[in-house]
Structures are given as structure tokens and as C-alpha cells.
């Protein structure tokens, strides 16, 4: 479908596509195997200015555009969801600074993030606080001009590799979620260390680690907004970032669909290409139709965010939910079309299925997205 992209957006899409085909696709399988962090690819992405798509112009970026971020993320994900998420996760870690940072904080951190000289990560999830954000236990107590952080975050994408971290911790345990606050941390701060690199099913090129805070000393000036704003920082950040997760899902699904069409034209059975069989044609037709429906929802949501529409939480949840469910379904069907070959690591399609699964889980499981959507519907109808 023609989504009436601007000339600038077409250029962004073409640039990301070129990087995906020339720099990512040839090395995707190797990074998946070795789990090495793709610094060389991120350097290329940085030099292309794609990190500037989610940072204001006055701080070295190209202007905050969730739509443009989605376009770039989708194209990169077509070639490798693992490498693409290293890029997208930096946007996730950067959004709290963009949304709630003061001018001094933005001038200190955003220019390097905009050029890809440094990447960011977002620290929210804990061993006992995944979907239940209000259950976080990591604490921060103020001592003079510093806060002292103690606790653990886990399953943090870009953990150990990122230089800048936005983390949400409790500054007042008596207030529950209203006692949460957000801070900017830097790699190398005293008392801030990392756990082992997780051995994951998919997105294996990305780094996922624990963050340990052992009397970690953070300057008071690194507090984002004010004490008690951590939950709001988190929710507003997810409103912007969830369309990006949806775009990852779109890209993974698009890549799987393209591989399936190509394979169906090459694979011969009963003396003809399997693409000539109605059963295969119907599978491909359903895959393409559902993918286009998901793309329309994601792009519409991203444009809502860019237009400043208030209360986009429900629509962001819908985009993330639908696109990720569709992506996993498409990748499952893509593997089925490949038959036994699809199950083998000699073919890339099994990686797409593994990579697609996480989009149903991180930044809020799809069950949580349904909670958000359902509660908002009930609230709206009660007015």
C-alpha cells in the first residue's frame, strides 16, 4: 500500500533498506551464532544519522519522529531482528531524557546519542517486577548532593554495552508506584556493575544483562523531572516506544514473507514449483494481508504520536499487540512453507521465528497490552 510518505521519509526508508541489505543481511547468521555485539553495524547506522531520528534538532538530532523511527526500524529488522533491536533499544533508553530531561541533561547526553557515538538502555524490569511495574524493589536514598542506589535490574537490552542508562527505582517505598523516580546513569559509575550476558532463544546479536547497583552513587542532578515521576516517565516512554516494537515485528514478518515467496518459486515438488499450488498461494495471501493490516495500524499510531494526540496508550498497545501476534503467526507459516528445510539452521527462516517471539513479550507482554486496551475501553464507555 502507498502510505503517502514524504520525500524525506522515503529517503530514510531507502537508506535503512540499503544498510540492511549491504551491512546486516550478510552477517546476520554469524552474529546470531556468536552473540557478538554488532558494534561495526551500529557504527554504520550512526554515520548514517539514523540515531538522530528520535532526538530534537537543537541537540544534534533530526527531530523527534516516531514515524521515521518506525520506518528505519522496520527496514533494519527485515534483515535481522537482533541487530535492529540494538538500535531500537537505544531509542527506548533515550526517550525518557527527550521527554523529561532538563536542558542541561539534554545538552550533556543527547548529542552523542544522536550521532551514535554512545548508545542507551532503559532499566525497568527486575527479577520480581516484569509486567508488574509497581513491584520494583531497587531503591534510591538521597545523601547530600547524591542518591545512593541499591538493587538489581534484569533482562536489560543493551545492558553492559550502552554507556547511558535511564533507570526507574523507588525513592519512597511507602508510596508504591507513586514513590518511583527515574535517573540517568553512566557506565562506570561507582557501584554500577553488570551480570552475565543472557543466552537467548532469539535476537542473539543483542546484549541482555543484569544491572547491579551496590551503593551506586548518582549525582542528584541526574534525577529526571522530580521524585515520584518514575511511573509517569515509564508510561509516557512506552507510548513512544511501543510503536517501535511493533515496527520490529513488521520488519521481521516482512523478511519472512519475502523469503517464503522466493523459496516457493524455487522449491519443486510433483514436477512444479510449490508456488503454483493453491494451498501455498492462500498461505502467502493471508500472510501478506495480515501484515499489511498490521502495518496500517502501526503507521497510523506512529502518526498519532507525532501529531501530539493525547492518551495514545491504548493505540500504542494495540499496535504492539497486533503487529507482534501477526509477526509470530507469519513466521510460523513461513517456516511451514519451507517444510523440513525451514527447521534447519542452514536456512534463515528459523531465525525469523525465534526473533519474532520476543516482540510478544518485551515492553509489556501481549497479555498486559490487552489489559491496557480493555481497561481503556471500559473507562471510555463509562463517560
mmCIF file of C-alpha atoms in Angstrom:
data_model
loop_
_atom_site.group_PDB
_atom_site.id
_atom_site.type_symbol
_atom_site.label_atom_id
_atom_site.label_comp_id
_atom_site.label_asym_id
_atom_site.label_seq_id
_atom_site.Cartn_x
_atom_site.Cartn_y
_atom_site.Cartn_z
ATOM 1 C CA UNK A 1 0.000 0.000 0.000
ATOM 2 C CA UNK A 2 1.037 3.599 -0.554
ATOM 3 C CA UNK A 3 1.239 5.335 2.816
ATOM 4 C CA UNK A 4 1.915 8.709 1.206
ATOM 5 C CA UNK A 5 5.356 9.034 2.750
ATOM 6 C CA UNK A 6 7.157 12.328 2.371
ATOM 7 C CA UNK A 7 10.318 12.532 0.288
ATOM 8 C CA UNK A 8 12.344 12.659 3.484
ATOM 9 C CA UNK A 9 10.635 9.537 4.807
ATOM 10 C CA UNK A 10 11.251 7.717 1.532
ATOM 11 C CA UNK A 11 14.933 8.613 1.820
ATOM 12 C CA UNK A 12 15.053 7.318 5.410
ATOM 13 C CA UNK A 13 13.373 4.084 4.361
ATOM 14 C CA UNK A 14 15.710 3.637 1.382
ATOM 15 C CA UNK A 15 18.788 4.356 3.497
ATOM 16 C CA UNK A 16 17.786 1.865 6.189
ATOM 17 C CA UNK A 17 16.975 -0.691 3.482
ATOM 18 C CA UNK A 18 20.423 -0.225 1.942
ATOM 19 C CA UNK A 19 22.136 -0.719 5.307
ATOM 20 C CA UNK A 20 20.016 -3.792 5.978
ATOM 21 C CA UNK A 21 20.858 -5.440 2.664
ATOM 22 C CA UNK A 22 24.526 -4.478 2.414
ATOM 23 C CA UNK A 23 25.705 -4.423 6.025
ATOM 24 C CA UNK A 24 23.307 -6.544 8.073
ATOM 25 C CA UNK A 25 21.996 -9.435 5.978
ATOM 26 C CA UNK A 26 25.477 -10.797 5.086
ATOM 27 C CA UNK A 27 26.479 -11.021 8.767
ATOM 28 C CA UNK A 28 23.143 -11.767 10.474
ATOM 29 C CA UNK A 29 23.659 -15.520 10.776
ATOM 30 C CA UNK A 30 27.180 -15.117 12.158
ATOM 31 C CA UNK A 31 26.104 -12.625 14.818
ATOM 32 C CA UNK A 32 23.226 -14.913 15.738
ATOM 33 C CA UNK A 33 25.696 -17.767 16.190
ATOM 34 C CA UNK A 34 28.443 -15.931 18.069
ATOM 35 C CA UNK A 35 26.241 -13.488 20.034
ATOM 36 C CA UNK A 36 28.895 -10.827 19.470
ATOM 37 C CA UNK A 37 27.543 -7.295 19.864
ATOM 38 C CA UNK A 38 27.316 -5.658 16.387
ATOM 39 C CA UNK A 39 29.338 -2.517 17.050
ATOM 40 C CA UNK A 40 30.554 -2.338 13.450
ATOM 41 C CA UNK A 41 26.990 -2.237 12.125
ATOM 42 C CA UNK A 42 25.891 0.295 14.751
ATOM 43 C CA UNK A 43 28.794 2.481 13.666
ATOM 44 C CA UNK A 44 27.421 2.479 10.115
ATOM 45 C CA UNK A 45 23.935 3.278 11.421
ATOM 46 C CA UNK A 46 25.420 6.126 13.469
ATOM 47 C CA UNK A 47 27.286 7.556 10.496
ATOM 48 C CA UNK A 48 24.027 7.465 8.528
ATOM 49 C CA UNK A 49 22.367 9.723 11.148
ATOM 50 C CA UNK A 50 19.567 7.240 11.848
ATOM 51 C CA UNK A 51 20.156 7.633 15.598
ATOM 52 C CA UNK A 52 19.089 11.246 15.146
ATOM 53 C CA UNK A 53 15.532 10.276 14.180
ATOM 54 C CA UNK A 54 14.356 10.304 17.797
ATOM 55 C CA UNK A 55 16.298 13.320 19.089
ATOM 56 C CA UNK A 56 15.395 17.032 18.761
ATOM 57 C CA UNK A 57 17.326 19.124 16.248
ATOM 58 C CA UNK A 58 18.625 21.537 18.899
ATOM 59 C CA UNK A 59 20.517 18.638 20.490
ATOM 60 C CA UNK A 60 22.064 17.286 17.319
ATOM 61 C CA UNK A 61 19.225 15.128 16.034
ATOM 62 C CA UNK A 62 16.854 15.319 13.093
ATOM 63 C CA UNK A 63 13.746 15.993 15.164
ATOM 64 C CA UNK A 64 11.699 13.511 17.196
ATOM 65 C CA UNK A 65 9.586 11.419 14.826
ATOM 66 C CA UNK A 66 8.174 8.091 15.918
ATOM 67 C CA UNK A 67 7.035 7.507 12.340
ATOM 68 C CA UNK A 68 10.566 7.929 10.999
ATOM 69 C CA UNK A 69 11.927 5.704 13.769
ATOM 70 C CA UNK A 70 9.402 3.031 12.808
ATOM 71 C CA UNK A 71 10.347 3.238 9.139
ATOM 72 C CA UNK A 72 14.036 2.773 9.923
ATOM 73 C CA UNK A 73 13.454 0.030 12.495
ATOM 74 C CA UNK A 74 11.192 -1.925 10.175
ATOM 75 C CA UNK A 75 13.728 -1.918 7.349
ATOM 76 C CA UNK A 76 16.633 -2.916 9.611
ATOM 77 C CA UNK A 77 14.536 -5.701 11.148
ATOM 78 C CA UNK A 78 13.845 -7.214 7.719
ATOM 79 C CA UNK A 79 17.450 -8.397 7.724
ATOM 80 C CA UNK A 80 17.992 -9.118 11.432
ATOM 81 C CA UNK A 81 15.766 -8.518 14.411
ATOM 82 C CA UNK A 82 18.698 -8.944 16.789
ATOM 83 C CA UNK A 83 20.839 -6.216 15.275
ATOM 84 C CA UNK A 84 17.845 -3.933 14.743
ATOM 85 C CA UNK A 85 16.859 -4.102 18.409
ATOM 86 C CA UNK A 86 20.270 -2.764 19.440
ATOM 87 C CA UNK A 87 19.296 0.380 17.560
ATOM 88 C CA UNK A 88 15.686 0.487 18.741
ATOM 89 C CA UNK A 89 16.624 -0.156 22.378
ATOM 90 C CA UNK A 90 18.828 2.923 22.305
ATOM 91 C CA UNK A 91 15.721 4.912 21.369
ATOM 92 C CA UNK A 92 13.914 3.350 24.329
ATOM 93 C CA UNK A 93 16.702 4.419 26.675
ATOM 94 C CA UNK A 94 16.820 7.887 25.149
ATOM 95 C CA UNK A 95 13.113 8.738 25.211
ATOM 96 C CA UNK A 96 12.980 9.441 28.981
ATOM 97 C CA UNK A 97 15.675 12.099 28.540
ATOM 98 C CA UNK A 98 13.919 13.571 25.496
ATOM 99 C CA UNK A 99 10.574 13.660 27.303
ATOM 100 C CA UNK A 100 11.561 14.624 30.837
ATOM 101 C CA UNK A 101 15.168 15.796 30.824
ATOM 102 C CA UNK A 102 16.006 19.417 31.576
ATOM 103 C CA UNK A 103 18.093 21.457 29.166
ATOM 104 C CA UNK A 104 21.371 20.705 30.955
ATOM 105 C CA UNK A 105 20.704 16.954 30.890
ATOM 106 C CA UNK A 106 19.735 17.048 27.234
ATOM 107 C CA UNK A 107 22.831 19.024 26.258
ATOM 108 C CA UNK A 108 25.048 16.642 28.182
ATOM 109 C CA UNK A 109 23.695 13.355 26.826
ATOM 110 C CA UNK A 110 21.686 13.768 23.619
ATOM 111 C CA UNK A 111 24.337 14.990 21.136
ATOM 112 C CA UNK A 112 26.454 11.825 21.482
ATOM 113 C CA UNK A 113 23.349 9.631 21.374
ATOM 114 C CA UNK A 114 22.149 11.443 18.249
ATOM 115 C CA UNK A 115 25.368 10.593 16.413
ATOM 116 C CA UNK A 116 25.546 7.020 17.643
ATOM 117 C CA UNK A 117 28.813 7.752 19.478
ATOM 118 C CA UNK A 118 27.075 6.318 22.524
ATOM 119 C CA UNK A 119 24.015 4.122 22.855
ATOM 120 C CA UNK A 120 21.417 3.994 25.622
ATOM 121 C CA UNK A 121 19.413 1.416 27.569
ATOM 122 C CA UNK A 122 16.296 1.515 29.739
ATOM 123 C CA UNK A 123 16.332 -0.191 33.136
ATOM 124 C CA UNK A 124 12.904 -1.091 34.498
ATOM 125 C CA UNK A 125 12.439 -4.878 34.709
ATOM 126 C CA UNK A 126 13.502 -6.694 37.885
ATOM 127 C CA UNK A 127 13.516 -10.369 38.956
ATOM 128 C CA UNK A 128 10.128 -9.903 40.673
ATOM 129 C CA UNK A 129 8.832 -6.971 38.625
ATOM 130 C CA UNK A 130 8.294 -7.723 34.959
ATOM 131 C CA UNK A 131 4.754 -6.928 33.931
ATOM 132 C CA UNK A 132 4.033 -5.643 37.459
ATOM 133 C CA UNK A 133 5.930 -2.360 37.261
ATOM 134 C CA UNK A 134 4.662 -1.302 40.672
ATOM 135 C CA UNK A 135 6.562 -4.192 42.289
ATOM 136 C CA UNK A 136 10.074 -2.821 41.681
ATOM 137 C CA UNK A 137 12.373 -3.057 44.697
ATOM 138 C CA UNK A 138 15.524 -1.218 43.623
ATOM 139 C CA UNK A 139 15.842 1.823 45.878
ATOM 140 C CA UNK A 140 17.488 5.240 45.898
ATOM 141 C CA UNK A 141 18.038 7.300 49.035
ATOM 142 C CA UNK A 142 19.261 10.851 48.968
ATOM 143 C CA UNK A 143 22.509 11.711 50.739
ATOM 144 C CA UNK A 144 23.591 15.315 50.277
ATOM 145 C CA UNK A 145 24.064 16.031 46.584
ATOM 146 C CA UNK A 146 23.792 12.378 45.564
ATOM 147 C CA UNK A 147 21.391 9.455 45.517
ATOM 148 C CA UNK A 148 22.580 6.011 46.611
ATOM 149 C CA UNK A 149 21.067 3.204 44.531
ATOM 150 C CA UNK A 150 20.796 -0.430 45.633
ATOM 151 C CA UNK A 151 19.148 -3.319 43.821
ATOM 152 C CA UNK A 152 19.053 -5.260 40.567
ATOM 153 C CA UNK A 153 17.543 -4.850 37.120
ATOM 154 C CA UNK A 154 17.457 -7.760 34.695
ATOM 155 C CA UNK A 155 16.697 -8.623 31.070
ATOM 156 C CA UNK A 156 18.028 -5.189 30.085
ATOM 157 C CA UNK A 157 18.569 -4.859 26.336
ATOM 158 C CA UNK A 158 21.927 -3.209 25.513
ATOM 159 C CA UNK A 159 22.952 -3.931 29.119
ATOM 160 C CA UNK A 160 26.712 -3.758 29.555
ATOM 161 C CA UNK A 161 27.213 -2.278 26.084
ATOM 162 C CA UNK A 162 25.337 1.005 26.461
ATOM 163 C CA UNK A 163 27.092 3.980 28.007
ATOM 164 C CA UNK A 164 23.906 5.794 29.110
ATOM 165 C CA UNK A 165 21.122 4.227 31.205
ATOM 166 C CA UNK A 166 17.760 5.580 32.277
ATOM 167 C CA UNK A 167 16.556 3.572 35.259
ATOM 168 C CA UNK A 168 13.403 3.609 37.382
ATOM 169 C CA UNK A 169 13.807 2.980 41.123
ATOM 170 C CA UNK A 170 11.964 3.638 44.384
ATOM 171 C CA UNK A 171 12.753 6.836 46.266
ATOM 172 C CA UNK A 172 9.832 6.328 48.652
ATOM 173 C CA UNK A 173 8.830 2.715 49.343
ATOM 174 C CA UNK A 174 5.733 3.794 51.283
ATOM 175 C CA UNK A 175 4.036 5.253 48.198
ATOM 176 C CA UNK A 176 4.188 2.251 45.855
ATOM 177 C CA UNK A 177 4.222 3.259 42.194
ATOM 178 C CA UNK A 178 3.935 6.920 43.201
ATOM 179 C CA UNK A 179 7.231 6.575 45.028
ATOM 180 C CA UNK A 180 9.168 5.651 41.878
ATOM 181 C CA UNK A 181 11.676 8.040 40.323
ATOM 182 C CA UNK A 182 13.820 7.987 37.181
ATOM 183 C CA UNK A 183 17.565 8.634 36.959
ATOM 184 C CA UNK A 184 20.234 8.912 34.296
ATOM 185 C CA UNK A 185 23.251 6.681 34.956
ATOM 186 C CA UNK A 186 26.545 6.349 33.145
ATOM 187 C CA UNK A 187 28.543 3.194 32.604
ATOM 188 C CA UNK A 188 31.483 3.202 35.005
ATOM 189 C CA UNK A 189 29.758 4.935 37.902
ATOM 190 C CA UNK A 190 30.942 3.676 41.280
ATOM 191 C CA UNK A 191 28.834 0.726 42.430
ATOM 192 C CA UNK A 192 27.259 0.140 38.998
ATOM 193 C CA UNK A 193 28.163 -3.268 37.507
ATOM 194 C CA UNK A 194 26.732 -5.860 35.132
ATOM 195 C CA UNK A 195 25.765 -9.527 35.252
ATOM 196 C CA UNK A 196 26.403 -12.237 32.698
ATOM 197 C CA UNK A 197 25.207 -11.938 29.144
ATOM 198 C CA UNK A 198 21.985 -13.932 28.789
ATOM 199 C CA UNK A 199 21.909 -16.870 26.356
ATOM 200 C CA UNK A 200 18.666 -16.198 24.484
ATOM 201 C CA UNK A 201 16.369 -18.048 22.098
ATOM 202 C CA UNK A 202 16.304 -15.158 19.610
ATOM 203 C CA UNK A 203 17.658 -11.649 18.966
ATOM 204 C CA UNK A 204 21.012 -13.171 19.899
ATOM 205 C CA UNK A 205 23.085 -10.370 18.377
ATOM 206 C CA UNK A 206 21.746 -8.051 21.058
ATOM 207 C CA UNK A 207 23.123 -7.972 24.599
ATOM 208 C CA UNK A 208 20.804 -8.714 27.514
ATOM 209 C CA UNK A 209 22.278 -8.395 31.002
ATOM 210 C CA UNK A 210 21.504 -7.678 34.636
ATOM 211 C CA UNK A 211 22.341 -4.287 36.117
ATOM 212 C CA UNK A 212 23.661 -4.341 39.694
ATOM 213 C CA UNK A 213 23.579 -1.312 41.983
ATOM 214 C CA UNK A 214 25.663 -1.680 45.128
ATOM 215 C CA UNK A 215 25.684 1.681 46.903
ATOM 216 C CA UNK A 216 25.841 3.239 43.446
ATOM 217 C CA UNK A 217 26.455 6.957 43.821
ATOM 218 C CA UNK A 218 24.455 9.071 41.359
ATOM 219 C CA UNK A 219 24.556 12.903 41.314
ATOM 220 C CA UNK A 220 21.247 14.480 42.349
ATOM 221 C CA UNK A 221 21.330 16.457 39.099
ATOM 222 C CA UNK A 222 20.777 13.160 37.259
ATOM 223 C CA UNK A 223 17.222 12.872 38.583
ATOM 224 C CA UNK A 224 14.751 13.060 35.686
ATOM 225 C CA UNK A 225 11.919 15.522 36.320
ATOM 226 C CA UNK A 226 11.318 15.161 40.062
ATOM 227 C CA UNK A 227 10.865 12.475 42.700
ATOM 228 C CA UNK A 228 7.714 10.410 42.290
ATOM 229 C CA UNK A 229 7.575 10.790 38.499
ATOM 230 C CA UNK A 230 9.099 7.407 37.658
ATOM 231 C CA UNK A 231 5.836 5.674 36.797
ATOM 232 C CA UNK A 232 4.721 8.533 34.549
ATOM 233 C CA UNK A 233 8.156 8.596 32.887
ATOM 234 C CA UNK A 234 7.768 4.878 32.189
ATOM 235 C CA UNK A 235 4.246 5.045 30.768
ATOM 236 C CA UNK A 236 4.966 8.084 28.566
ATOM 237 C CA UNK A 237 8.139 6.416 27.318
ATOM 238 C CA UNK A 238 6.237 3.251 26.375
ATOM 239 C CA UNK A 239 3.670 5.319 24.478
ATOM 240 C CA UNK A 240 6.505 6.397 22.185
ATOM 241 C CA UNK A 241 8.483 3.166 22.130
ATOM 242 C CA UNK A 242 5.776 0.531 21.644
ATOM 243 C CA UNK A 243 5.154 1.518 18.002
ATOM 244 C CA UNK A 244 8.879 0.880 17.557
ATOM 245 C CA UNK A 245 8.495 -2.665 18.892
ATOM 246 C CA UNK A 246 5.573 -3.070 16.513
ATOM 247 C CA UNK A 247 7.817 -1.885 13.681
ATOM 248 C CA UNK A 248 10.404 -4.507 14.633
ATOM 249 C CA UNK A 249 7.662 -7.109 14.320
ATOM 250 C CA UNK A 250 6.640 -5.725 10.916
ATOM 251 C CA UNK A 251 10.188 -5.932 9.626
ATOM 252 C CA UNK A 252 10.735 -9.484 10.863
ATOM 253 C CA UNK A 253 7.430 -10.569 9.317
ATOM 254 C CA UNK A 254 8.193 -8.810 6.027
ATOM 255 C CA UNK A 255 11.560 -10.522 5.825
ATOM 256 C CA UNK A 256 9.974 -13.911 6.492
ATOM 257 C CA UNK A 257 7.285 -13.317 3.870
ATOM 258 C CA UNK A 258 9.832 -12.350 1.221
ATOM 259 C CA UNK A 259 11.919 -15.448 1.936
ATOM 260 C CA UNK A 260 8.778 -17.591 1.675
ATOM 261 C CA UNK A 261 7.754 -16.190 -1.706
ATOM 262 C CA UNK A 262 11.281 -16.694 -3.018
ATOM 263 C CA UNK A 263 11.511 -20.241 -1.679
ATOM 264 C CA UNK A 264 8.075 -21.194 -3.034
ATOM 265 C CA UNK A 265 9.175 -20.245 -6.536
ATOM 266 C CA UNK A 266 12.363 -22.306 -6.272
ATOM 267 C CA UNK A 267 11.144 -25.402 -4.440
ATOM 268 C CA UNK A 268 9.990 -28.114 -6.869
ATOM 269 C CA UNK A 269 7.501 -30.823 -5.927
ATOM 270 C CA UNK A 270 5.470 -33.087 -8.191
ATOM 271 C CA UNK A 271 7.273 -31.558 -11.144
ATOM 272 C CA UNK A 272 6.346 -27.936 -10.469
ATOM 273 C CA UNK A 273 7.200 -25.038 -8.158
ATOM 274 C CA UNK A 274 5.189 -25.167 -4.953
ATOM 275 C CA UNK A 275 4.148 -21.547 -5.624
ATOM 276 C CA UNK A 276 1.753 -22.995 -8.212
ATOM 277 C CA UNK A 277 -0.208 -24.853 -5.524
ATOM 278 C CA UNK A 278 -3.359 -23.161 -4.300
ATOM 279 C CA UNK A 279 -2.627 -24.150 -0.707
ATOM 280 C CA UNK A 280 0.673 -22.256 -0.754
ATOM 281 C CA UNK A 281 -0.857 -19.278 -2.573
ATOM 282 C CA UNK A 282 -3.560 -18.984 0.079
ATOM 283 C CA UNK A 283 -0.988 -19.126 2.868
ATOM 284 C CA UNK A 284 1.041 -16.357 1.234
ATOM 285 C CA UNK A 285 -2.092 -14.301 0.592
ATOM 286 C CA UNK A 286 -3.168 -14.473 4.233
ATOM 287 C CA UNK A 287 0.347 -13.631 5.420
ATOM 288 C CA UNK A 288 0.551 -10.585 3.154
ATOM 289 C CA UNK A 289 -2.946 -9.351 4.038
ATOM 290 C CA UNK A 290 -2.452 -9.601 7.791
ATOM 291 C CA UNK A 291 0.956 -7.946 7.520
ATOM 292 C CA UNK A 292 -0.496 -5.014 5.577
ATOM 293 C CA UNK A 293 -3.266 -4.618 8.148
ATOM 294 C CA UNK A 294 -0.682 -4.563 10.925
ATOM 295 C CA UNK A 295 1.426 -2.017 9.066
ATOM 296 C CA UNK A 296 -1.559 0.285 8.586
ATOM 297 C CA UNK A 297 -2.272 0.194 12.328
ATOM 298 C CA UNK A 298 1.348 0.796 13.309
ATOM 299 C CA UNK A 299 1.844 3.711 10.920
ATOM 300 C CA UNK A 300 -1.448 5.294 11.993
ATOM 301 C CA UNK A 301 -0.439 5.032 15.644
ATOM 302 C CA UNK A 302 3.020 6.475 14.981
ATOM 303 C CA UNK A 303 1.466 9.425 13.165
ATOM 304 C CA UNK A 304 -0.884 9.984 16.098
ATOM 305 C CA UNK A 305 2.091 10.193 18.439
ATOM 306 C CA UNK A 306 3.905 12.619 16.141
ATOM 307 C CA UNK A 307 0.787 14.768 15.857
ATOM 308 C CA UNK A 308 0.688 15.163 19.628
ATOM 309 C CA UNK A 309 -2.563 13.293 20.149
ATOM 310 C CA UNK A 310 -3.127 12.836 23.872
ATOM 311 C CA UNK A 311 -3.754 9.493 25.549
ATOM 312 C CA UNK A 312 -2.230 7.305 22.840
ATOM 313 C CA UNK A 313 -1.523 4.497 25.312
ATOM 314 C CA UNK A 314 -4.405 2.347 24.077
ATOM 315 C CA UNK A 315 -3.443 2.741 20.418
ATOM 316 C CA UNK A 316 0.240 2.070 21.126
ATOM 317 C CA UNK A 317 -0.781 -1.080 22.963
ATOM 318 C CA UNK A 318 -2.992 -2.125 20.037
ATOM 319 C CA UNK A 319 -0.170 -1.588 17.544
ATOM 320 C CA UNK A 320 2.335 -3.568 19.594
ATOM 321 C CA UNK A 321 -0.153 -6.352 20.336
ATOM 322 C CA UNK A 322 -1.474 -6.842 16.813
ATOM 323 C CA UNK A 323 1.806 -6.462 14.939
ATOM 324 C CA UNK A 324 3.720 -8.854 17.182
ATOM 325 C CA UNK A 325 0.983 -11.519 17.136
ATOM 326 C CA UNK A 326 0.784 -11.236 13.351
ATOM 327 C CA UNK A 327 4.573 -11.423 13.042
ATOM 328 C CA UNK A 328 4.851 -14.629 15.017
ATOM 329 C CA UNK A 329 1.993 -16.169 13.036
ATOM 330 C CA UNK A 330 3.580 -15.165 9.731
ATOM 331 C CA UNK A 331 6.982 -16.524 10.714
ATOM 332 C CA UNK A 332 5.366 -19.782 11.818
ATOM 333 C CA UNK A 333 3.619 -20.069 8.447
ATOM 334 C CA UNK A 334 6.838 -19.119 6.654
ATOM 335 C CA UNK A 335 8.665 -21.977 8.335
ATOM 336 C CA UNK A 336 5.806 -24.327 7.392
ATOM 337 C CA UNK A 337 6.158 -23.318 3.742
ATOM 338 C CA UNK A 338 9.862 -24.150 3.935
ATOM 339 C CA UNK A 339 8.990 -27.573 5.322
ATOM 340 C CA UNK A 340 11.870 -29.598 6.757
ATOM 341 C CA UNK A 341 14.410 -27.167 5.360
ATOM 342 C CA UNK A 342 12.849 -24.391 7.392
ATOM 343 C CA UNK A 343 13.665 -26.282 10.568
ATOM 344 C CA UNK A 344 17.359 -26.361 9.716
ATOM 345 C CA UNK A 345 19.834 -23.629 10.598
ATOM 346 C CA UNK A 346 21.196 -23.801 7.052
ATOM 347 C CA UNK A 347 18.145 -21.749 6.109
ATOM 348 C CA UNK A 348 17.488 -18.340 7.678
ATOM 349 C CA UNK A 349 13.774 -18.746 8.291
ATOM 350 C CA UNK A 350 14.071 -20.484 11.683
ATOM 351 C CA UNK A 351 15.905 -17.401 12.981
ATOM 352 C CA UNK A 352 12.983 -15.187 11.980
ATOM 353 C CA UNK A 353 10.626 -17.320 14.051
ATOM 354 C CA UNK A 354 12.961 -17.143 17.060
ATOM 355 C CA UNK A 355 13.380 -13.390 16.704
ATOM 356 C CA UNK A 356 9.651 -12.764 16.285
ATOM 357 C CA UNK A 357 8.728 -14.365 19.599
ATOM 358 C CA UNK A 358 10.285 -11.693 21.806
ATOM 359 C CA UNK A 359 8.149 -8.951 20.259
ATOM 360 C CA UNK A 360 5.169 -10.572 22.011
ATOM 361 C CA UNK A 361 6.988 -10.328 25.345
ATOM 362 C CA UNK A 362 9.175 -7.287 25.896
ATOM 363 C CA UNK A 363 7.988 -3.749 26.648
ATOM 364 C CA UNK A 364 4.903 -5.340 28.166
ATOM 365 C CA UNK A 365 3.654 -8.822 27.305
ATOM 366 C CA UNK A 366 0.743 -9.012 24.935
ATOM 367 C CA UNK A 367 -1.457 -10.046 27.832
ATOM 368 C CA UNK A 368 -0.576 -6.738 29.512
ATOM 369 C CA UNK A 369 -1.356 -4.901 26.262
ATOM 370 C CA UNK A 370 -4.810 -6.495 26.308
ATOM 371 C CA UNK A 371 -5.270 -5.305 29.890
ATOM 372 C CA UNK A 372 -4.374 -1.755 28.853
ATOM 373 C CA UNK A 373 -6.731 -1.829 25.872
ATOM 374 C CA UNK A 374 -9.612 -3.414 27.772
ATOM 375 C CA UNK A 375 -9.394 -1.075 30.761
ATOM 376 C CA UNK A 376 -9.263 1.965 28.491
ATOM 377 C CA UNK A 377 -12.302 0.772 26.559
ATOM 378 C CA UNK A 378 -14.249 0.303 29.777
ATOM 379 C CA UNK A 379 -13.177 3.732 31.010
ATOM 380 C CA UNK A 380 -14.114 5.419 27.721
ATOM 381 C CA UNK A 381 -17.545 3.790 27.580
ATOM 382 C CA UNK A 382 -18.240 4.785 31.170
ATOM 383 C CA UNK A 383 -18.006 8.501 30.300
#
